[in-house]
């Protein structure tokens, strides 16, 4: 059987994680945005979709904490609700990438030989292509939708995760528990997914959190260039794209708070990844 103690969270590890400053700060930041995504509609001061042309481009005030955009919509309310779409698309896309990447990494690392050579060359070819260009081509071909964005980002990140998983599998290949499973004549699928997989969960978990931060940037980038979520969504990248021309006129608040929201979410996720990496490497 697999050495489950190697991958199961130990009490000492949990305590170290709860004492990790980066992990706690990152978790608190992510939790705040998750609360905004789930319950923001119930506590925002204004309807994020309501237009009020007479109050367009008003600076931050007690009535509109982050000011209003060019259509008179409350920026604070839109920033809060903007977390909803990005916290659906990015995690789902990262889960898809992790599942595909883990499966490919297990297969290439376990079988090696010709299978490893062929699949690894294909993965390297995908990694060599500019991900944004590939994403744009796929979205244009399949149509612009939330599902398409998820699939595109998931497929783009899967090769990187596959390489990490492959390296982890190669380090486990010659250990005693794998040899014992082969002596018991367990099939390859059992050895890969029941014996080896539980013991390489830590690097997969770290890779997931790192790729989640990249996925947030990818969703925001696609929205910014017009190939992600569409109006009237309060998506952060889309809001920056719509209002960045206002900066030259001195209306900085129409862009600043959305940019800070993206930065804070990515930093929070990266701090979680840093905390996990530090604890799992001990």
PDB file of C-alpha atoms in Angstrom:
ATOM      1  CA  UNK A   1       0.000   0.000   0.000  1.00  0.00           C
ATOM      2  CA  UNK A   2       1.047   3.593  -0.493  1.00  0.00           C
ATOM      3  CA  UNK A   3       2.865   5.368   2.304  1.00  0.00           C
ATOM      4  CA  UNK A   4      -0.134   7.447   3.309  1.00  0.00           C
ATOM      5  CA  UNK A   5       1.733   9.027   6.197  1.00  0.00           C
ATOM      6  CA  UNK A   6       3.910  10.805   3.678  1.00  0.00           C
ATOM      7  CA  UNK A   7       1.003  12.676   2.137  1.00  0.00           C
ATOM      8  CA  UNK A   8      -1.519  12.927   4.945  1.00  0.00           C
ATOM      9  CA  UNK A   9      -1.498  16.253   6.765  1.00  0.00           C
ATOM     10  CA  UNK A  10       0.225  15.806  10.140  1.00  0.00           C
ATOM     11  CA  UNK A  11      -0.768  17.756  13.273  1.00  0.00           C
ATOM     12  CA  UNK A  12       2.675  19.396  13.302  1.00  0.00           C
ATOM     13  CA  UNK A  13       2.196  20.472   9.695  1.00  0.00           C
ATOM     14  CA  UNK A  14      -1.204  21.964  10.432  1.00  0.00           C
ATOM     15  CA  UNK A  15       0.182  23.876  13.404  1.00  0.00           C
ATOM     16  CA  UNK A  16       3.095  25.175  11.302  1.00  0.00           C
ATOM     17  CA  UNK A  17       0.660  26.249   8.601  1.00  0.00           C
ATOM     18  CA  UNK A  18      -1.503  28.113  11.114  1.00  0.00           C
ATOM     19  CA  UNK A  19       1.618  29.855  12.392  1.00  0.00           C
ATOM     20  CA  UNK A  20       2.753  30.838   8.916  1.00  0.00           C
ATOM     21  CA  UNK A  21       2.347  34.582   8.442  1.00  0.00           C
ATOM     22  CA  UNK A  22       2.176  34.483   4.619  1.00  0.00           C
ATOM     23  CA  UNK A  23      -0.403  31.680   4.687  1.00  0.00           C
ATOM     24  CA  UNK A  24      -2.630  33.463   7.215  1.00  0.00           C
ATOM     25  CA  UNK A  25      -2.469  36.816   5.418  1.00  0.00           C
ATOM     26  CA  UNK A  26      -3.106  35.179   2.068  1.00  0.00           C
ATOM     27  CA  UNK A  27      -5.990  33.113   3.428  1.00  0.00           C
ATOM     28  CA  UNK A  28      -7.598  36.180   5.013  1.00  0.00           C
ATOM     29  CA  UNK A  29      -7.304  38.108   1.739  1.00  0.00           C
ATOM     30  CA  UNK A  30      -8.768  35.264  -0.306  1.00  0.00           C
ATOM     31  CA  UNK A  31     -11.537  34.741   2.248  1.00  0.00           C
ATOM     32  CA  UNK A  32     -12.537  38.411   2.011  1.00  0.00           C
ATOM     33  CA  UNK A  33     -12.927  38.157  -1.752  1.00  0.00           C
ATOM     34  CA  UNK A  34     -14.818  34.878  -1.470  1.00  0.00           C
ATOM     35  CA  UNK A  35     -17.263  36.553   0.924  1.00  0.00           C
ATOM     36  CA  UNK A  36     -17.638  39.417  -1.568  1.00  0.00           C
ATOM     37  CA  UNK A  37     -18.293  36.964  -4.373  1.00  0.00           C
ATOM     38  CA  UNK A  38     -20.881  34.978  -2.436  1.00  0.00           C
ATOM     39  CA  UNK A  39     -22.655  37.669  -0.459  1.00  0.00           C
ATOM     40  CA  UNK A  40     -21.576  40.984  -1.984  1.00  0.00           C
ATOM     41  CA  UNK A  41     -24.937  41.603  -3.614  1.00  0.00           C
ATOM     42  CA  UNK A  42     -26.508  41.748  -0.135  1.00  0.00           C
ATOM     43  CA  UNK A  43     -24.274  44.453   1.337  1.00  0.00           C
ATOM     44  CA  UNK A  44     -23.156  46.702  -1.534  1.00  0.00           C
ATOM     45  CA  UNK A  45     -24.549  50.248  -1.084  1.00  0.00           C
ATOM     46  CA  UNK A  46     -25.736  50.625  -4.697  1.00  0.00           C
ATOM     47  CA  UNK A  47     -26.939  48.524  -7.590  1.00  0.00           C
ATOM     48  CA  UNK A  48     -23.705  47.783  -9.512  1.00  0.00           C
ATOM     49  CA  UNK A  49     -25.591  47.800 -12.824  1.00  0.00           C
ATOM     50  CA  UNK A  50     -27.683  50.948 -12.273  1.00  0.00           C
ATOM     51  CA  UNK A  51     -26.647  53.826 -14.538  1.00  0.00           C
ATOM     52  CA  UNK A  52     -26.881  57.443 -13.406  1.00  0.00           C
ATOM     53  CA  UNK A  53     -25.487  59.714 -16.136  1.00  0.00           C
ATOM     54  CA  UNK A  54     -26.078  62.840 -14.059  1.00  0.00           C
ATOM     55  CA  UNK A  55     -23.582  61.528 -11.480  1.00  0.00           C
ATOM     56  CA  UNK A  56     -21.035  60.112 -13.951  1.00  0.00           C
ATOM     57  CA  UNK A  57     -17.330  60.312 -13.063  1.00  0.00           C
ATOM     58  CA  UNK A  58     -17.845  61.743  -9.590  1.00  0.00           C
ATOM     59  CA  UNK A  59     -14.772  61.297  -7.348  1.00  0.00           C
ATOM     60  CA  UNK A  60     -14.772  59.130  -4.199  1.00  0.00           C
ATOM     61  CA  UNK A  61     -17.127  60.499  -1.559  1.00  0.00           C
ATOM     62  CA  UNK A  62     -19.262  59.386   1.366  1.00  0.00           C
ATOM     63  CA  UNK A  63     -22.049  58.490  -1.054  1.00  0.00           C
ATOM     64  CA  UNK A  64     -19.819  56.665  -3.543  1.00  0.00           C
ATOM     65  CA  UNK A  65     -16.786  55.382  -1.672  1.00  0.00           C
ATOM     66  CA  UNK A  66     -14.789  54.594  -4.832  1.00  0.00           C
ATOM     67  CA  UNK A  67     -16.497  57.204  -7.020  1.00  0.00           C
ATOM     68  CA  UNK A  68     -18.556  56.470 -10.135  1.00  0.00           C
ATOM     69  CA  UNK A  69     -17.606  55.401 -13.665  1.00  0.00           C
ATOM     70  CA  UNK A  70     -18.450  57.057 -16.974  1.00  0.00           C
ATOM     71  CA  UNK A  71     -21.996  55.682 -16.839  1.00  0.00           C
ATOM     72  CA  UNK A  72     -22.563  56.823 -13.256  1.00  0.00           C
ATOM     73  CA  UNK A  73     -22.337  53.310 -11.811  1.00  0.00           C
ATOM     74  CA  UNK A  74     -20.937  52.916  -8.305  1.00  0.00           C
ATOM     75  CA  UNK A  75     -17.339  51.710  -8.583  1.00  0.00           C
ATOM     76  CA  UNK A  76     -17.218  50.206  -5.078  1.00  0.00           C
ATOM     77  CA  UNK A  77     -20.287  48.047  -5.731  1.00  0.00           C
ATOM     78  CA  UNK A  78     -18.861  46.917  -9.076  1.00  0.00           C
ATOM     79  CA  UNK A  79     -15.483  46.051  -7.549  1.00  0.00           C
ATOM     80  CA  UNK A  80     -17.170  43.936  -4.871  1.00  0.00           C
ATOM     81  CA  UNK A  81     -19.387  42.116  -7.386  1.00  0.00           C
ATOM     82  CA  UNK A  82     -16.535  41.842  -9.879  1.00  0.00           C
ATOM     83  CA  UNK A  83     -14.958  39.179  -7.701  1.00  0.00           C
ATOM     84  CA  UNK A  84     -17.816  36.784  -8.450  1.00  0.00           C
ATOM     85  CA  UNK A  85     -17.019  35.933 -12.075  1.00  0.00           C
ATOM     86  CA  UNK A  86     -13.261  35.785 -11.648  1.00  0.00           C
ATOM     87  CA  UNK A  87     -13.581  33.500  -8.594  1.00  0.00           C
ATOM     88  CA  UNK A  88     -15.704  31.124 -10.641  1.00  0.00           C
ATOM     89  CA  UNK A  89     -13.700  31.045 -13.854  1.00  0.00           C
ATOM     90  CA  UNK A  90     -10.161  31.006 -12.402  1.00  0.00           C
ATOM     91  CA  UNK A  91     -10.620  28.170  -9.844  1.00  0.00           C
ATOM     92  CA  UNK A  92     -12.610  25.980 -12.254  1.00  0.00           C
ATOM     93  CA  UNK A  93      -9.998  26.493 -14.987  1.00  0.00           C
ATOM     94  CA  UNK A  94      -7.216  25.697 -12.504  1.00  0.00           C
ATOM     95  CA  UNK A  95      -9.017  22.531 -11.372  1.00  0.00           C
ATOM     96  CA  UNK A  96      -9.322  21.439 -15.002  1.00  0.00           C
ATOM     97  CA  UNK A  97      -5.631  22.137 -15.584  1.00  0.00           C
ATOM     98  CA  UNK A  98      -4.667  20.254 -12.424  1.00  0.00           C
ATOM     99  CA  UNK A  99      -6.723  17.175 -13.317  1.00  0.00           C
ATOM    100  CA  UNK A 100      -5.374  17.007 -16.874  1.00  0.00           C
ATOM    101  CA  UNK A 101      -1.824  17.864 -15.854  1.00  0.00           C
ATOM    102  CA  UNK A 102      -1.789  15.311 -13.037  1.00  0.00           C
ATOM    103  CA  UNK A 103      -3.068  12.549 -15.308  1.00  0.00           C
ATOM    104  CA  UNK A 104      -0.509  13.355 -18.012  1.00  0.00           C
ATOM    105  CA  UNK A 105       2.308  13.650 -15.467  1.00  0.00           C
ATOM    106  CA  UNK A 106       1.448  10.292 -13.912  1.00  0.00           C
ATOM    107  CA  UNK A 107       1.347   8.588 -17.296  1.00  0.00           C
ATOM    108  CA  UNK A 108       4.600  10.047 -18.620  1.00  0.00           C
ATOM    109  CA  UNK A 109       6.476   9.614 -15.346  1.00  0.00           C
ATOM    110  CA  UNK A 110       5.291   6.060 -14.753  1.00  0.00           C
ATOM    111  CA  UNK A 111       5.620   4.544 -18.225  1.00  0.00           C
ATOM    112  CA  UNK A 112       8.618   6.572 -19.416  1.00  0.00           C
ATOM    113  CA  UNK A 113      10.127   5.273 -22.666  1.00  0.00           C
ATOM    114  CA  UNK A 114       8.356   6.111 -25.913  1.00  0.00           C
ATOM    115  CA  UNK A 115       5.159   7.311 -24.212  1.00  0.00           C
ATOM    116  CA  UNK A 116       7.155   9.777 -22.140  1.00  0.00           C
ATOM    117  CA  UNK A 117       9.105  10.986 -25.167  1.00  0.00           C
ATOM    118  CA  UNK A 118       6.053  11.537 -27.375  1.00  0.00           C
ATOM    119  CA  UNK A 119       3.851  13.186 -24.736  1.00  0.00           C
ATOM    120  CA  UNK A 120       6.689  15.307 -23.359  1.00  0.00           C
ATOM    121  CA  UNK A 121       7.526  16.622 -26.838  1.00  0.00           C
ATOM    122  CA  UNK A 122       3.878  17.529 -27.388  1.00  0.00           C
ATOM    123  CA  UNK A 123       3.722  19.307 -24.031  1.00  0.00           C
ATOM    124  CA  UNK A 124       6.908  21.217 -24.819  1.00  0.00           C
ATOM    125  CA  UNK A 125       5.442  22.276 -28.156  1.00  0.00           C
ATOM    126  CA  UNK A 126       2.351  23.626 -26.390  1.00  0.00           C
ATOM    127  CA  UNK A 127       4.483  25.453 -23.818  1.00  0.00           C
ATOM    128  CA  UNK A 128       6.553  27.033 -26.600  1.00  0.00           C
ATOM    129  CA  UNK A 129       3.477  28.730 -28.061  1.00  0.00           C
ATOM    130  CA  UNK A 130       2.455  32.152 -26.669  1.00  0.00           C
ATOM    131  CA  UNK A 131      -0.475  31.260 -24.417  1.00  0.00           C
ATOM    132  CA  UNK A 132      -2.365  34.501 -25.058  1.00  0.00           C
ATOM    133  CA  UNK A 133      -2.199  34.037 -28.845  1.00  0.00           C
ATOM    134  CA  UNK A 134      -3.372  30.429 -28.555  1.00  0.00           C
ATOM    135  CA  UNK A 135      -6.199  31.508 -26.251  1.00  0.00           C
ATOM    136  CA  UNK A 136      -7.328  34.188 -28.680  1.00  0.00           C
ATOM    137  CA  UNK A 137      -7.325  31.751 -31.610  1.00  0.00           C
ATOM    138  CA  UNK A 138      -9.349  29.167 -29.689  1.00  0.00           C
ATOM    139  CA  UNK A 139     -11.854  31.723 -28.420  1.00  0.00           C
ATOM    140  CA  UNK A 140     -12.332  33.146 -31.908  1.00  0.00           C
ATOM    141  CA  UNK A 141     -12.843  29.627 -33.287  1.00  0.00           C
ATOM    142  CA  UNK A 142     -15.195  28.354 -30.575  1.00  0.00           C
ATOM    143  CA  UNK A 143     -16.959  31.556 -29.601  1.00  0.00           C
ATOM    144  CA  UNK A 144     -16.687  33.848 -26.619  1.00  0.00           C
ATOM    145  CA  UNK A 145     -18.219  32.310 -23.496  1.00  0.00           C
ATOM    146  CA  UNK A 146     -17.343  31.608 -19.887  1.00  0.00           C
ATOM    147  CA  UNK A 147     -17.014  27.894 -20.661  1.00  0.00           C
ATOM    148  CA  UNK A 148     -14.593  28.570 -23.513  1.00  0.00           C
ATOM    149  CA  UNK A 149     -12.413  30.772 -21.297  1.00  0.00           C
ATOM    150  CA  UNK A 150     -12.304  28.017 -18.650  1.00  0.00           C
ATOM    151  CA  UNK A 151     -11.311  25.363 -21.185  1.00  0.00           C
ATOM    152  CA  UNK A 152      -8.683  27.563 -22.836  1.00  0.00           C
ATOM    153  CA  UNK A 153      -6.996  28.498 -19.552  1.00  0.00           C
ATOM    154  CA  UNK A 154      -7.222  24.917 -18.279  1.00  0.00           C
ATOM    155  CA  UNK A 155      -5.563  23.500 -21.391  1.00  0.00           C
ATOM    156  CA  UNK A 156      -2.910  26.235 -21.347  1.00  0.00           C
ATOM    157  CA  UNK A 157      -1.801  25.493 -17.778  1.00  0.00           C
ATOM    158  CA  UNK A 158      -2.040  21.675 -17.907  1.00  0.00           C
ATOM    159  CA  UNK A 159       1.414  21.135 -19.523  1.00  0.00           C
ATOM    160  CA  UNK A 160       3.231  23.039 -16.765  1.00  0.00           C
ATOM    161  CA  UNK A 161       1.479  21.013 -14.073  1.00  0.00           C
ATOM    162  CA  UNK A 162       2.208  17.801 -16.004  1.00  0.00           C
ATOM    163  CA  UNK A 163       5.943  18.533 -15.929  1.00  0.00           C
ATOM    164  CA  UNK A 164       5.882  19.077 -12.159  1.00  0.00           C
ATOM    165  CA  UNK A 165       3.895  15.886 -11.565  1.00  0.00           C
ATOM    166  CA  UNK A 166       6.173  13.896 -13.900  1.00  0.00           C
ATOM    167  CA  UNK A 167       9.240  14.939 -11.887  1.00  0.00           C
ATOM    168  CA  UNK A 168       7.500  13.933  -8.646  1.00  0.00           C
ATOM    169  CA  UNK A 169       6.510  10.543 -10.095  1.00  0.00           C
ATOM    170  CA  UNK A 170      10.057   9.860 -11.266  1.00  0.00           C
ATOM    171  CA  UNK A 171      11.315  10.417  -7.720  1.00  0.00           C
ATOM    172  CA  UNK A 172       8.775   7.884  -6.396  1.00  0.00           C
ATOM    173  CA  UNK A 173       9.264   5.208  -9.050  1.00  0.00           C
ATOM    174  CA  UNK A 174      12.002   3.215  -7.338  1.00  0.00           C
ATOM    175  CA  UNK A 175      10.707   3.374  -3.775  1.00  0.00           C
ATOM    176  CA  UNK A 176       9.798   0.214  -1.909  1.00  0.00           C
ATOM    177  CA  UNK A 177       6.033   0.694  -1.840  1.00  0.00           C
ATOM    178  CA  UNK A 178       5.937   0.889  -5.652  1.00  0.00           C
ATOM    179  CA  UNK A 179       8.075  -2.240  -5.961  1.00  0.00           C
ATOM    180  CA  UNK A 180       5.793  -4.005  -3.481  1.00  0.00           C
ATOM    181  CA  UNK A 181       2.725  -3.077  -5.528  1.00  0.00           C
ATOM    182  CA  UNK A 182       4.362  -4.505  -8.642  1.00  0.00           C
ATOM    183  CA  UNK A 183       5.185  -7.713  -6.813  1.00  0.00           C
ATOM    184  CA  UNK A 184       1.510  -7.989  -5.881  1.00  0.00           C
ATOM    185  CA  UNK A 185       0.822  -7.700  -9.622  1.00  0.00           C
ATOM    186  CA  UNK A 186      -1.274  -4.559  -9.241  1.00  0.00           C
ATOM    187  CA  UNK A 187      -2.194  -2.997 -12.571  1.00  0.00           C
ATOM    188  CA  UNK A 188      -0.626   0.249 -13.761  1.00  0.00           C
ATOM    189  CA  UNK A 189      -3.720   2.364 -13.067  1.00  0.00           C
ATOM    190  CA  UNK A 190      -3.822   1.147  -9.457  1.00  0.00           C
ATOM    191  CA  UNK A 191      -0.129   1.870  -8.921  1.00  0.00           C
ATOM    192  CA  UNK A 192      -0.363   5.355 -10.450  1.00  0.00           C
ATOM    193  CA  UNK A 193      -3.582   6.584  -8.875  1.00  0.00           C
ATOM    194  CA  UNK A 194      -3.772   4.605  -5.609  1.00  0.00           C
ATOM    195  CA  UNK A 195      -0.122   4.095  -4.685  1.00  0.00           C
ATOM    196  CA  UNK A 196       1.853   7.007  -6.165  1.00  0.00           C
ATOM    197  CA  UNK A 197      -0.715   9.815  -6.377  1.00  0.00           C
ATOM    198  CA  UNK A 198      -1.365  10.145  -2.597  1.00  0.00           C
ATOM    199  CA  UNK A 199       2.377  10.594  -2.063  1.00  0.00           C
ATOM    200  CA  UNK A 200       2.772  13.449  -4.543  1.00  0.00           C
ATOM    201  CA  UNK A 201      -0.179  15.524  -3.346  1.00  0.00           C
ATOM    202  CA  UNK A 202       2.023  18.235  -1.718  1.00  0.00           C
ATOM    203  CA  UNK A 203       3.713  19.418  -4.956  1.00  0.00           C
ATOM    204  CA  UNK A 204       0.374  19.190  -6.779  1.00  0.00           C
ATOM    205  CA  UNK A 205      -1.259  21.338  -4.100  1.00  0.00           C
ATOM    206  CA  UNK A 206       1.476  23.966  -4.328  1.00  0.00           C
ATOM    207  CA  UNK A 207       1.290  23.911  -8.124  1.00  0.00           C
ATOM    208  CA  UNK A 208      -2.485  24.379  -7.956  1.00  0.00           C
ATOM    209  CA  UNK A 209      -2.211  27.512  -5.815  1.00  0.00           C
ATOM    210  CA  UNK A 210       0.522  28.989  -8.014  1.00  0.00           C
ATOM    211  CA  UNK A 211      -1.471  28.343 -11.202  1.00  0.00           C
ATOM    212  CA  UNK A 212      -4.583  29.800  -9.582  1.00  0.00           C
ATOM    213  CA  UNK A 213      -2.797  33.140  -9.301  1.00  0.00           C
ATOM    214  CA  UNK A 214      -1.801  32.921 -12.954  1.00  0.00           C
ATOM    215  CA  UNK A 215      -5.376  32.029 -13.887  1.00  0.00           C
ATOM    216  CA  UNK A 216      -6.680  35.194 -12.209  1.00  0.00           C
ATOM    217  CA  UNK A 217      -4.286  37.238 -14.329  1.00  0.00           C
ATOM    218  CA  UNK A 218      -5.251  35.273 -17.451  1.00  0.00           C
ATOM    219  CA  UNK A 219      -8.983  35.879 -16.927  1.00  0.00           C
ATOM    220  CA  UNK A 220      -8.375  39.582 -16.298  1.00  0.00           C
ATOM    221  CA  UNK A 221      -6.121  39.845 -19.371  1.00  0.00           C
ATOM    222  CA  UNK A 222      -8.632  38.175 -21.686  1.00  0.00           C
ATOM    223  CA  UNK A 223     -11.386  40.439 -20.374  1.00  0.00           C
ATOM    224  CA  UNK A 224      -9.176  43.501 -20.799  1.00  0.00           C
ATOM    225  CA  UNK A 225      -8.537  42.787 -24.483  1.00  0.00           C
ATOM    226  CA  UNK A 226     -12.202  41.994 -25.098  1.00  0.00           C
ATOM    227  CA  UNK A 227     -12.080  38.193 -25.310  1.00  0.00           C
ATOM    228  CA  UNK A 228     -13.218  37.319 -21.817  1.00  0.00           C
ATOM    229  CA  UNK A 229     -16.352  38.252 -19.915  1.00  0.00           C
ATOM    230  CA  UNK A 230     -18.573  40.765 -21.661  1.00  0.00           C
ATOM    231  CA  UNK A 231     -20.532  43.882 -20.561  1.00  0.00           C
ATOM    232  CA  UNK A 232     -22.366  44.651 -18.392  1.00  0.00           C
ATOM    233  CA  UNK A 233     -20.354  42.264 -16.192  1.00  0.00           C
ATOM    234  CA  UNK A 234     -18.476  44.129 -13.407  1.00  0.00           C
ATOM    235  CA  UNK A 235     -15.432  41.923 -14.077  1.00  0.00           C
ATOM    236  CA  UNK A 236     -12.264  43.723 -13.005  1.00  0.00           C
ATOM    237  CA  UNK A 237     -10.349  43.282 -16.258  1.00  0.00           C
ATOM    238  CA  UNK A 238     -13.345  44.394 -18.294  1.00  0.00           C
ATOM    239  CA  UNK A 239     -13.852  47.456 -16.085  1.00  0.00           C
ATOM    240  CA  UNK A 240     -10.211  48.467 -16.505  1.00  0.00           C
ATOM    241  CA  UNK A 241     -10.504  48.032 -20.267  1.00  0.00           C
ATOM    242  CA  UNK A 242     -13.667  50.148 -20.378  1.00  0.00           C
ATOM    243  CA  UNK A 243     -12.352  52.984 -18.223  1.00  0.00           C
ATOM    244  CA  UNK A 244      -8.575  53.167 -18.657  1.00  0.00           C
ATOM    245  CA  UNK A 245      -8.973  55.943 -21.226  1.00  0.00           C
ATOM    246  CA  UNK A 246     -10.382  58.085 -18.412  1.00  0.00           C
ATOM    247  CA  UNK A 247      -7.023  58.213 -16.602  1.00  0.00           C
ATOM    248  CA  UNK A 248      -5.657  60.921 -18.907  1.00  0.00           C
ATOM    249  CA  UNK A 249      -8.604  63.098 -17.884  1.00  0.00           C
ATOM    250  CA  UNK A 250      -7.772  62.711 -14.202  1.00  0.00           C
ATOM    251  CA  UNK A 251     -10.478  60.151 -13.439  1.00  0.00           C
ATOM    252  CA  UNK A 252      -8.057  57.692 -11.821  1.00  0.00           C
ATOM    253  CA  UNK A 253     -10.612  56.040  -9.529  1.00  0.00           C
ATOM    254  CA  UNK A 254     -12.379  54.362 -12.462  1.00  0.00           C
ATOM    255  CA  UNK A 255      -9.344  52.060 -12.902  1.00  0.00           C
ATOM    256  CA  UNK A 256      -7.285  52.144  -9.699  1.00  0.00           C
ATOM    257  CA  UNK A 257      -9.601  50.126  -7.450  1.00  0.00           C
ATOM    258  CA  UNK A 258     -10.163  47.345  -9.983  1.00  0.00           C
ATOM    259  CA  UNK A 259      -6.407  47.077 -10.501  1.00  0.00           C
ATOM    260  CA  UNK A 260      -5.836  46.944  -6.741  1.00  0.00           C
ATOM    261  CA  UNK A 261      -8.496  44.221  -6.461  1.00  0.00           C
ATOM    262  CA  UNK A 262      -6.684  42.053  -9.025  1.00  0.00           C
ATOM    263  CA  UNK A 263      -3.334  42.689  -7.337  1.00  0.00           C
ATOM    264  CA  UNK A 264      -4.635  41.895  -3.845  1.00  0.00           C
ATOM    265  CA  UNK A 265      -6.260  38.639  -4.964  1.00  0.00           C
ATOM    266  CA  UNK A 266      -3.144  37.449  -6.804  1.00  0.00           C
ATOM    267  CA  UNK A 267      -0.870  38.443  -3.917  1.00  0.00           C
ATOM    268  CA  UNK A 268      -3.156  36.649  -1.452  1.00  0.00           C
ATOM    269  CA  UNK A 269      -3.068  33.450  -3.505  1.00  0.00           C
ATOM    270  CA  UNK A 270       0.715  33.678  -3.885  1.00  0.00           C
ATOM    271  CA  UNK A 271       1.102  34.111  -0.127  1.00  0.00           C
ATOM    272  CA  UNK A 272      -0.956  30.956   0.403  1.00  0.00           C
ATOM    273  CA  UNK A 273       1.311  29.121  -2.066  1.00  0.00           C
ATOM    274  CA  UNK A 274       4.389  30.441  -0.261  1.00  0.00           C
ATOM    275  CA  UNK A 275       3.060  29.284   3.106  1.00  0.00           C
ATOM    276  CA  UNK A 276       2.190  25.836   1.768  1.00  0.00           C
ATOM    277  CA  UNK A 277       5.544  25.468   0.080  1.00  0.00           C
ATOM    278  CA  UNK A 278       7.408  26.428   3.229  1.00  0.00           C
ATOM    279  CA  UNK A 279       5.492  23.965   5.426  1.00  0.00           C
ATOM    280  CA  UNK A 280       5.498  21.060   2.948  1.00  0.00           C
ATOM    281  CA  UNK A 281       9.235  21.410   2.328  1.00  0.00           C
ATOM    282  CA  UNK A 282      10.054  21.122   6.037  1.00  0.00           C
TER     283      UNK A 282
END
